mmCIF file of C-alpha atoms in Angstrom:
data_model
loop_
_atom_site.group_PDB
_atom_site.id
_atom_site.type_symbol
_atom_site.label_atom_id
_atom_site.label_comp_id
_atom_site.label_asym_id
_atom_site.label_seq_id
_atom_site.Cartn_x
_atom_site.Cartn_y
_atom_site.Cartn_z
ATOM 1 C CA ASP A 47 -76.934 67.512 -45.867
ATOM 2 C CA ALA A 48 -78.951 64.683 -44.716
ATOM 3 C CA LYS A 49 -82.223 64.230 -46.604
ATOM 4 C CA THR A 50 -85.527 63.617 -45.883
ATOM 5 C CA THR A 51 -88.424 61.587 -47.977
ATOM 6 C CA GLN A 52 -91.835 61.640 -47.710
ATOM 7 C CA PRO A 53 -95.027 61.002 -49.549
ATOM 8 C CA ASN A 54 -96.152 63.250 -52.199
ATOM 9 C CA SER A 55 -99.767 63.237 -50.994
ATOM 10 C CA MET A 56 -101.784 61.992 -48.628
ATOM 11 C CA GLU A 57 -105.697 62.022 -47.837
ATOM 12 C CA SER A 58 -108.045 62.016 -44.576
ATOM 13 C CA ASN A 59 -111.124 62.357 -43.148
ATOM 14 C CA GLU A 60 -112.151 64.842 -40.788
ATOM 15 C CA GLU A 61 -112.070 63.721 -37.075
ATOM 16 C CA GLU A 62 -109.764 60.734 -37.905
ATOM 17 C CA PRO A 63 -106.197 60.451 -36.707
ATOM 18 C CA VAL A 64 -103.330 61.029 -39.495
ATOM 19 C CA HIS A 65 -99.982 59.549 -39.885
ATOM 20 C CA LEU A 66 -97.691 61.197 -42.015
ATOM 21 C CA PRO A 67 -94.327 59.537 -42.303
ATOM 22 C CA CYS A 68 -90.420 60.618 -43.041
ATOM 23 C CA ASN A 69 -87.866 58.844 -43.951
ATOM 24 C CA HIS A 70 -84.248 60.260 -43.034
ATOM 25 C CA SER A 71 -82.199 57.193 -43.044
ATOM 26 C CA THR A 72 -78.755 59.485 -43.414
ATOM 27 C CA ILE A 73 -79.271 61.243 -40.266
ATOM 28 C CA SER A 74 -76.678 62.122 -38.106
ATOM 29 C CA GLY A 75 -76.708 61.756 -34.389
ATOM 30 C CA THR A 76 -76.855 65.452 -33.468
ATOM 31 C CA ASP A 77 -79.542 66.235 -35.862
ATOM 32 C CA TYR A 78 -82.706 67.495 -34.977
ATOM 33 C CA ILE A 79 -86.008 66.366 -36.842
ATOM 34 C CA HIS A 80 -88.179 69.454 -37.469
ATOM 35 C CA TRP A 81 -91.537 69.407 -38.806
ATOM 36 C CA TYR A 82 -93.361 72.666 -40.216
ATOM 37 C CA ARG A 83 -96.599 73.309 -42.454
ATOM 38 C CA GLN A 84 -97.690 75.122 -44.885
ATOM 39 C CA LEU A 85 -101.327 76.428 -45.063
ATOM 40 C CA PRO A 86 -102.773 77.599 -48.361
ATOM 41 C CA SER A 87 -101.350 81.190 -49.157
ATOM 42 C CA GLN A 88 -99.434 81.259 -46.164
ATOM 43 C CA GLY A 89 -95.634 81.062 -44.842
ATOM 44 C CA PRO A 90 -94.727 77.802 -43.457
ATOM 45 C CA GLU A 91 -95.469 77.461 -39.702
ATOM 46 C CA TYR A 92 -93.663 75.546 -37.113
ATOM 47 C CA VAL A 93 -95.353 72.103 -35.824
ATOM 48 C CA ILE A 94 -93.235 70.418 -33.333
ATOM 49 C CA HIS A 95 -89.447 69.276 -33.327
ATOM 50 C CA GLY A 96 -87.605 66.203 -31.557
ATOM 51 C CA LEU A 97 -84.235 64.560 -31.314
ATOM 52 C CA THR A 98 -84.462 60.806 -29.991
ATOM 53 C CA SER A 99 -87.782 60.759 -27.690
ATOM 54 C CA ASN A 100 -91.641 60.865 -28.625
ATOM 55 C CA VAL A 101 -92.546 64.332 -27.972
ATOM 56 C CA ASN A 102 -96.119 65.979 -28.193
ATOM 57 C CA ASN A 103 -97.688 69.210 -27.910
ATOM 58 C CA ARG A 104 -100.826 71.219 -28.319
ATOM 59 C CA MET A 105 -100.946 70.491 -32.429
ATOM 60 C CA ALA A 106 -99.535 67.129 -32.863
ATOM 61 C CA SER A 107 -97.016 64.464 -31.716
ATOM 62 C CA LEU A 108 -93.724 63.363 -33.065
ATOM 63 C CA ALA A 109 -93.001 59.549 -33.205
ATOM 64 C CA ILE A 110 -89.170 58.730 -33.345
ATOM 65 C CA ALA A 111 -87.920 55.330 -34.692
ATOM 66 C CA GLU A 112 -85.148 53.892 -32.140
ATOM 67 C CA ASP A 113 -82.596 54.155 -34.874
ATOM 68 C CA ARG A 114 -84.088 57.567 -35.733
ATOM 69 C CA LYS A 115 -84.163 56.857 -39.681
ATOM 70 C CA SER A 116 -87.690 57.188 -39.646
ATOM 71 C CA SER A 117 -90.436 59.555 -38.039
ATOM 72 C CA THR A 118 -94.130 60.010 -37.973
ATOM 73 C CA LEU A 119 -96.238 62.824 -37.558
ATOM 74 C CA ILE A 120 -99.446 62.244 -35.600
ATOM 75 C CA LEU A 121 -102.495 64.367 -36.117
ATOM 76 C CA HIS A 122 -104.628 62.975 -33.553
ATOM 77 C CA ARG A 123 -107.969 64.460 -34.973
ATOM 78 C CA ALA A 124 -107.754 65.918 -38.569
ATOM 79 C CA THR A 125 -109.686 69.011 -38.928
ATOM 80 C CA LEU A 126 -110.396 70.872 -42.472
ATOM 81 C CA ARG A 127 -107.922 73.500 -41.056
ATOM 82 C CA ASP A 128 -105.343 71.147 -41.140
ATOM 83 C CA ALA A 129 -105.127 70.852 -44.966
ATOM 84 C CA ALA A 130 -101.742 71.890 -45.827
ATOM 85 C CA VAL A 131 -98.266 70.878 -46.993
ATOM 86 C CA TYR A 132 -96.204 69.078 -44.135
ATOM 87 C CA TYR A 133 -92.649 69.655 -44.373
ATOM 88 C CA CYS A 134 -90.213 66.977 -42.468
ATOM 89 C CA ILE A 135 -87.029 68.871 -41.893
ATOM 90 C CA LEU A 136 -83.540 67.786 -40.446
ATOM 91 C CA ASP A 137 -81.706 70.602 -38.557
ATOM 92 C CA SER A 138 -78.008 70.406 -37.807
ATOM 93 C CA GLY A 139 -77.900 73.238 -35.735
ATOM 94 C CA TYR A 140 -76.716 75.237 -37.950
ATOM 95 C CA SER A 141 -79.749 77.270 -38.468
ATOM 96 C CA THR A 142 -80.790 76.856 -41.828
ATOM 97 C CA LEU A 143 -83.570 74.392 -42.548
ATOM 98 C CA THR A 144 -83.563 72.766 -45.785
ATOM 99 C CA PHE A 145 -87.524 72.404 -47.108
ATOM 100 C CA GLY A 146 -88.057 69.514 -49.460
ATOM 101 C CA LYS A 147 -91.486 69.149 -51.517
ATOM 102 C CA GLY A 148 -93.150 68.080 -48.105
ATOM 103 C CA THR A 149 -96.561 65.865 -48.025
ATOM 104 C CA MET A 150 -99.658 67.675 -49.249
ATOM 105 C CA LEU A 151 -102.168 66.559 -46.833
ATOM 106 C CA LEU A 152 -106.164 66.679 -47.828
ATOM 107 C CA VAL A 153 -108.868 66.506 -45.601
ATOM 108 C CA SER A 154 -112.327 65.608 -46.609
ATOM 109 C CA PRO A 155 -115.429 66.711 -44.714
ATOM 110 C CA ASP B 71 -100.075 93.243 -35.139
ATOM 111 C CA ALA B 72 -97.945 90.492 -37.270
ATOM 112 C CA ASP B 73 -94.644 89.397 -35.522
ATOM 113 C CA VAL B 74 -93.021 89.155 -39.098
ATOM 114 C CA THR B 75 -94.137 91.638 -42.140
ATOM 115 C CA GLN B 76 -93.530 91.779 -45.645
ATOM 116 C CA THR B 77 -93.617 94.548 -47.995
ATOM 117 C CA PRO B 78 -95.132 94.569 -50.658
ATOM 118 C CA ARG B 79 -97.387 91.839 -50.678
ATOM 119 C CA ASN B 80 -97.750 91.774 -54.329
ATOM 120 C CA ARG B 81 -95.484 93.272 -56.866
ATOM 121 C CA ILE B 82 -95.629 93.329 -60.858
ATOM 122 C CA THR B 83 -92.497 94.483 -62.761
ATOM 123 C CA LYS B 84 -90.662 94.179 -65.873
ATOM 124 C CA THR B 85 -87.433 92.477 -67.009
ATOM 125 C CA GLY B 86 -84.260 94.951 -65.932
ATOM 126 C CA LYS B 87 -86.217 96.652 -62.886
ATOM 127 C CA ARG B 88 -84.443 96.732 -59.862
ATOM 128 C CA ILE B 89 -86.681 95.330 -56.988
ATOM 129 C CA MET B 90 -86.490 95.803 -53.261
ATOM 130 C CA LEU B 91 -88.227 93.196 -50.814
ATOM 131 C CA GLU B 92 -88.321 94.515 -47.307
ATOM 132 C CA CYS B 93 -89.139 92.745 -44.204
ATOM 133 C CA SER B 94 -89.659 93.407 -40.562
ATOM 134 C CA GLN B 95 -89.822 91.825 -37.539
ATOM 135 C CA THR B 96 -90.826 93.030 -33.751
ATOM 136 C CA LYS B 97 -89.839 89.531 -32.204
ATOM 137 C CA GLY B 98 -86.402 90.924 -30.908
ATOM 138 C CA HIS B 99 -84.787 87.842 -33.163
ATOM 139 C CA ASP B 100 -81.222 88.172 -34.080
ATOM 140 C CA ARG B 101 -81.445 85.629 -37.014
ATOM 141 C CA MET B 102 -83.322 86.613 -40.189
ATOM 142 C CA TYR B 103 -83.921 84.554 -43.517
ATOM 143 C CA TRP B 104 -84.878 85.056 -47.025
ATOM 144 C CA TYR B 105 -86.280 82.355 -48.966
ATOM 145 C CA ARG B 106 -88.156 81.679 -52.186
ATOM 146 C CA GLN B 107 -90.554 79.221 -53.455
ATOM 147 C CA ASP B 108 -91.640 78.002 -56.937
ATOM 148 C CA PRO B 109 -94.944 76.599 -57.876
ATOM 149 C CA GLY B 110 -95.182 72.648 -56.193
ATOM 150 C CA LEU B 111 -91.820 73.034 -54.713
ATOM 151 C CA GLY B 112 -90.556 73.480 -51.166
ATOM 152 C CA LEU B 113 -88.698 76.747 -49.874
ATOM 153 C CA ARG B 114 -85.097 77.506 -50.928
ATOM 154 C CA LEU B 115 -82.785 79.418 -49.207
ATOM 155 C CA ILE B 116 -81.450 82.632 -50.808
ATOM 156 C CA TYR B 117 -79.837 84.695 -47.921
ATOM 157 C CA TYR B 118 -79.189 84.339 -44.140
ATOM 158 C CA SER B 119 -78.070 87.044 -41.437
ATOM 159 C CA PHE B 120 -76.849 86.035 -37.877
ATOM 160 C CA ASP B 121 -76.994 89.384 -36.582
ATOM 161 C CA VAL B 122 -76.721 92.908 -38.051
ATOM 162 C CA LYS B 123 -72.924 92.442 -39.285
ATOM 163 C CA ASP B 124 -73.641 88.781 -40.745
ATOM 164 C CA ILE B 125 -74.492 88.002 -43.925
ATOM 165 C CA ASN B 126 -74.566 84.485 -45.746
ATOM 166 C CA LYS B 127 -75.376 82.986 -48.983
ATOM 167 C CA GLY B 128 -77.725 80.530 -48.871
ATOM 168 C CA GLU B 129 -78.477 77.960 -51.619
ATOM 169 C CA ILE B 130 -79.559 80.179 -54.465
ATOM 170 C CA SER B 131 -77.946 83.619 -54.027
ATOM 171 C CA ASP B 132 -76.835 84.515 -57.380
ATOM 172 C CA GLY B 133 -79.008 87.453 -58.873
ATOM 173 C CA TYR B 134 -79.990 88.595 -55.560
ATOM 174 C CA SER B 135 -78.389 90.849 -52.599
ATOM 175 C CA VAL B 136 -79.420 91.732 -49.254
ATOM 176 C CA SER B 137 -78.841 94.361 -46.478
ATOM 177 C CA ARG B 138 -79.457 93.864 -42.775
ATOM 178 C CA GLN B 139 -80.272 97.670 -41.936
ATOM 179 C CA ALA B 140 -81.011 97.060 -38.517
ATOM 180 C CA GLN B 141 -81.509 94.023 -36.078
ATOM 181 C CA ALA B 142 -85.454 94.136 -37.204
ATOM 182 C CA LYS B 143 -85.209 95.146 -41.065
ATOM 183 C CA PHE B 144 -83.657 92.765 -43.475
ATOM 184 C CA SER B 145 -84.450 93.720 -47.349
ATOM 185 C CA LEU B 146 -83.828 91.633 -50.751
ATOM 186 C CA SER B 147 -83.014 93.004 -53.792
ATOM 187 C CA LEU B 148 -82.979 92.142 -57.093
ATOM 188 C CA GLU B 149 -80.687 94.096 -59.011
ATOM 189 C CA SER B 150 -82.099 93.561 -62.512
ATOM 190 C CA ALA B 151 -84.991 91.158 -62.591
ATOM 191 C CA ILE B 152 -85.809 88.050 -64.552
ATOM 192 C CA PRO B 153 -88.624 86.063 -65.508
ATOM 193 C CA ASN B 154 -86.962 83.288 -63.866
ATOM 194 C CA GLN B 155 -86.990 85.438 -60.499
ATOM 195 C CA THR B 156 -90.932 85.039 -60.473
ATOM 196 C CA ALA B 157 -91.948 83.357 -57.139
ATOM 197 C CA LEU B 158 -93.159 83.820 -53.868
ATOM 198 C CA TYR B 159 -90.627 85.484 -51.242
ATOM 199 C CA PHE B 160 -90.709 84.672 -47.554
ATOM 200 C CA CYS B 161 -89.030 86.505 -44.796
ATOM 201 C CA ALA B 162 -88.163 84.290 -41.501
ATOM 202 C CA THR B 163 -86.821 85.101 -38.336
ATOM 203 C CA SER B 164 -85.673 83.106 -35.172
ATOM 204 C CA ASP B 165 -84.044 83.561 -31.991
ATOM 205 C CA TYR B 166 -80.449 82.887 -31.029
ATOM 206 C CA GLY B 167 -79.943 79.659 -28.574
ATOM 207 C CA THR B 168 -83.107 78.305 -28.751
ATOM 208 C CA PRO B 169 -82.839 74.415 -28.600
ATOM 209 C CA ASP B 170 -85.909 74.167 -30.929
ATOM 210 C CA ASN B 171 -84.531 77.135 -33.561
ATOM 211 C CA GLU B 172 -88.042 77.778 -34.304
ATOM 212 C CA GLN B 173 -88.336 80.201 -37.584
ATOM 213 C CA PHE B 174 -91.329 82.127 -37.698
ATOM 214 C CA PHE B 175 -92.748 83.313 -41.591
ATOM 215 C CA GLY B 176 -93.931 86.366 -42.859
ATOM 216 C CA PRO B 177 -97.102 86.369 -44.868
ATOM 217 C CA GLY B 178 -95.190 86.476 -48.322
ATOM 218 C CA THR B 179 -94.566 88.518 -51.250
ATOM 219 C CA ARG B 180 -95.437 87.487 -54.499
ATOM 220 C CA LEU B 181 -93.088 88.322 -57.225
ATOM 221 C CA THR B 182 -93.716 88.586 -60.986
ATOM 222 C CA VAL B 183 -91.303 89.731 -63.516
ATOM 223 C CA LEU B 184 -92.347 90.192 -67.174
#
């Protein structure tokens, strides 16, 4: 299975943009890039996904490198509620997701 | 009301006991999943079911069994619990055929095996 590499943790200040990187150098042509986040004491929740083009939704933006070997989740204005573990996951289309350790995002007031 | 519910939310049991964790969903999804999470680690897939007659082993199925009683219900059993099965267990669901394959997670069951 294609793997992803993320920093263990990142810090941000409230109301500043946050760029969470993910490397996936062995991604295959049909793999979707998914991002989930897990708030403290909760189950993971879907954030965004993409295949080749950059994507935007109400929660975040996803920037995908032209060679698709890396991607960046962008939170435009971090809030305290965005403090969570963020998982970058490749989906080959067989409907099972493999979660790594993710990036713990700390947001300071 | 929550779309994906898990019962119990917390359970303490002893080594050797049989335990059942239950998951129910009101989203009408065909696909259901059981994951476990250990402290500081990501989620690992135990079992998954694409419909009522379909059951598949995940990454760490040893020591666990499942039952898909209906489209809306998916139960996880520990036949003889052992301490290293102490973990946080999550149930999830997803729809068939959606291109984003979004999974919806329950609130989790914290299981402690003494």
